[in-house]
mmCIF file of C-alpha atoms in Angstrom:
data_model
loop_
_atom_site.group_PDB
_atom_site.id
_atom_site.type_symbol
_atom_site.label_atom_id
_atom_site.label_comp_id
_atom_site.label_asym_id
_atom_site.label_seq_id
_atom_site.Cartn_x
_atom_site.Cartn_y
_atom_site.Cartn_z
ATOM 1 C CA GLN A 226 -63.922 9.247 -57.465
ATOM 2 C CA VAL A 227 -61.402 9.162 -60.278
ATOM 3 C CA GLN A 228 -60.160 6.506 -62.167
ATOM 4 C CA LEU A 229 -57.928 5.231 -64.522
ATOM 5 C CA VAL A 230 -58.539 2.384 -66.811
ATOM 6 C CA GLU A 231 -56.663 0.560 -69.212
ATOM 7 C CA THR A 232 -57.664 -2.243 -72.281
ATOM 8 C CA GLY A 233 -56.280 -3.445 -75.148
ATOM 9 C CA GLY A 234 -53.754 -5.880 -73.282
ATOM 10 C CA GLY A 235 -53.714 -9.313 -75.145
ATOM 11 C CA LEU A 236 -51.395 -11.992 -76.739
ATOM 12 C CA VAL A 237 -49.412 -11.846 -79.923
ATOM 13 C CA GLN A 238 -46.658 -12.962 -81.798
ATOM 14 C CA ALA A 239 -43.277 -10.946 -82.019
ATOM 15 C CA GLY A 240 -44.033 -8.662 -84.608
ATOM 16 C CA GLY A 241 -47.265 -8.127 -84.135
ATOM 17 C CA THR A 242 -49.287 -4.936 -82.791
ATOM 18 C CA LEU A 243 -51.257 -4.362 -80.093
ATOM 19 C CA ARG A 244 -53.069 -0.522 -79.430
ATOM 20 C CA LEU A 245 -53.416 0.479 -75.479
ATOM 21 C CA SER A 246 -56.255 3.277 -74.358
ATOM 22 C CA CYS A 247 -56.005 4.518 -71.091
ATOM 23 C CA ALA A 248 -59.625 6.810 -69.932
ATOM 24 C CA ALA A 249 -60.076 8.478 -67.370
ATOM 25 C CA SER A 250 -63.432 8.879 -65.824
ATOM 26 C CA GLY A 251 -65.475 11.294 -62.538
ATOM 27 C CA ARG A 252 -64.916 14.578 -62.008
ATOM 28 C CA PHE A 253 -61.703 16.959 -61.800
ATOM 29 C CA VAL A 254 -60.027 20.246 -63.329
ATOM 30 C CA GLY A 255 -58.063 18.925 -65.528
ATOM 31 C CA ILE A 256 -55.371 16.754 -66.745
ATOM 32 C CA THR A 257 -51.857 17.535 -67.694
ATOM 33 C CA THR A 258 -49.025 14.686 -68.105
ATOM 34 C CA MET A 259 -50.193 11.458 -69.757
ATOM 35 C CA GLY A 260 -47.967 8.141 -69.853
ATOM 36 C CA TRP A 261 -48.054 4.969 -70.203
ATOM 37 C CA TYR A 262 -45.271 2.715 -68.037
ATOM 38 C CA ARG A 263 -44.219 -0.892 -67.983
ATOM 39 C CA GLN A 264 -43.619 -3.759 -65.458
ATOM 40 C CA ALA A 265 -41.534 -7.185 -66.215
ATOM 41 C CA PRO A 266 -41.090 -9.823 -63.645
ATOM 42 C CA GLY A 267 -38.220 -9.353 -61.894
ATOM 43 C CA LYS A 268 -37.857 -5.794 -62.970
ATOM 44 C CA TYR A 269 -38.498 -2.279 -61.989
ATOM 45 C CA ARG A 270 -41.603 -0.626 -63.353
ATOM 46 C CA GLU A 271 -39.537 1.695 -66.126
ATOM 47 C CA LEU A 272 -40.938 4.611 -68.303
ATOM 48 C CA VAL A 273 -42.494 3.830 -72.418
ATOM 49 C CA ALA A 274 -43.888 7.113 -73.325
ATOM 50 C CA THR A 275 -45.574 9.992 -72.161
ATOM 51 C CA ILE A 276 -47.404 13.096 -73.837
ATOM 52 C CA THR A 277 -48.332 17.055 -72.648
ATOM 53 C CA ARG A 278 -51.731 18.128 -73.014
ATOM 54 C CA GLY A 279 -49.992 19.816 -76.227
ATOM 55 C CA ALA A 280 -48.777 16.636 -77.598
ATOM 56 C CA ASN A 281 -45.371 17.140 -76.713
ATOM 57 C CA THR A 282 -43.690 13.481 -76.505
ATOM 58 C CA ASN A 283 -41.095 11.419 -74.971
ATOM 59 C CA TYR A 284 -40.499 7.443 -75.295
ATOM 60 C CA ALA A 285 -37.807 5.587 -73.872
ATOM 61 C CA ASP A 286 -34.872 4.379 -76.552
ATOM 62 C CA SER A 287 -35.930 0.808 -76.078
ATOM 63 C CA VAL A 288 -39.708 1.537 -77.694
ATOM 64 C CA LYS A 289 -38.589 4.545 -80.314
ATOM 65 C CA GLY A 290 -39.726 4.207 -83.998
ATOM 66 C CA ARG A 291 -42.076 0.869 -83.002
ATOM 67 C CA PHE A 292 -44.652 2.710 -80.278
ATOM 68 C CA THR A 293 -46.420 5.925 -80.599
ATOM 69 C CA ILE A 294 -48.453 7.428 -77.560
ATOM 70 C CA SER A 295 -51.118 9.898 -78.624
ATOM 71 C CA ARG A 296 -54.276 11.208 -76.396
ATOM 72 C CA ASP A 297 -57.928 13.053 -77.321
ATOM 73 C CA ASN A 298 -58.262 15.616 -74.646
ATOM 74 C CA ALA A 299 -61.716 16.115 -75.193
ATOM 75 C CA LYS A 300 -62.677 12.292 -74.426
ATOM 76 C CA ASN A 301 -59.806 12.305 -71.688
ATOM 77 C CA THR A 302 -58.162 9.184 -72.867
ATOM 78 C CA ALA A 303 -54.483 8.093 -73.671
ATOM 79 C CA TYR A 304 -53.542 5.457 -76.549
ATOM 80 C CA LEU A 305 -50.515 3.603 -77.022
ATOM 81 C CA GLN A 306 -50.025 2.366 -80.086
ATOM 82 C CA MET A 307 -47.538 -0.704 -80.278
ATOM 83 C CA ASN A 308 -46.191 -1.659 -83.352
ATOM 84 C CA SER A 309 -43.052 -4.551 -84.204
ATOM 85 C CA LEU A 310 -43.031 -6.230 -80.769
ATOM 86 C CA LYS A 311 -40.783 -8.017 -79.150
ATOM 87 C CA PRO A 312 -40.813 -10.590 -76.517
ATOM 88 C CA ASP A 313 -38.651 -8.257 -74.133
ATOM 89 C CA ASP A 314 -41.654 -5.738 -74.686
ATOM 90 C CA THR A 315 -43.881 -8.342 -72.284
ATOM 91 C CA ALA A 316 -45.208 -6.551 -68.695
ATOM 92 C CA VAL A 317 -48.095 -5.032 -67.603
ATOM 93 C CA TYR A 318 -48.286 -1.831 -68.978
ATOM 94 C CA TYR A 319 -49.784 1.182 -66.552
ATOM 95 C CA CYS A 320 -51.336 4.266 -67.716
ATOM 96 C CA GLN A 321 -50.739 7.780 -65.229
ATOM 97 C CA ALA A 322 -51.987 10.693 -65.612
ATOM 98 C CA ALA A 323 -51.827 14.023 -63.565
ATOM 99 C CA ILE A 324 -55.148 14.919 -62.249
ATOM 100 C CA ARG A 325 -56.345 18.091 -60.315
ATOM 101 C CA GLU A 326 -59.961 17.036 -58.806
ATOM 102 C CA TYR A 327 -62.463 19.811 -58.347
ATOM 103 C CA SER A 328 -61.096 19.637 -54.604
ATOM 104 C CA ALA A 329 -57.272 20.733 -54.616
ATOM 105 C CA ASN A 330 -55.596 23.583 -56.253
ATOM 106 C CA PHE A 331 -52.947 21.190 -57.710
ATOM 107 C CA TYR A 332 -52.284 18.305 -59.541
ATOM 108 C CA SER A 333 -51.907 14.477 -58.779
ATOM 109 C CA ASP A 334 -50.537 11.020 -60.285
ATOM 110 C CA TYR A 335 -53.115 8.350 -60.487
ATOM 111 C CA TRP A 336 -52.421 5.104 -62.312
ATOM 112 C CA GLY A 337 -54.667 2.274 -63.854
ATOM 113 C CA GLN A 338 -54.501 -1.207 -62.382
ATOM 114 C CA GLY A 339 -52.084 -2.374 -65.460
ATOM 115 C CA THR A 340 -52.944 -4.320 -68.759
ATOM 116 C CA GLN A 341 -51.286 -7.835 -69.803
ATOM 117 C CA VAL A 342 -49.070 -8.004 -72.926
ATOM 118 C CA THR A 343 -47.619 -10.806 -73.906
ATOM 119 C CA VAL A 344 -45.440 -10.852 -76.822
ATOM 120 C CA SER A 345 -44.543 -14.709 -77.857
ATOM 121 C CA ALA A 346 -41.134 -15.306 -79.948
#
């Protein structure tokens, strides 16, 4: 069974840093795009950043210059380095990955359980 497990959330003061990790486990053929999304209370889930297997990245305008997404393909793990955090960054952060299982000939989206990030003023 394929799973994504996120770690690294927590409480930090404005201006601080956090690093999130997302590790994929289980049996699968491969992973293409991985990404981070977030959902604040009363708001829709929104894209934060994505990264392809070839390390092409895409960021939401609100996090450009402050967040960096990266991945280690050998470890099936993605990271989100978050610097200069603001109270508006407070949300549950979810990892997403497009994964192909051995039993399939297509890629499906998988999601982690989410990790809380809280930034105090």
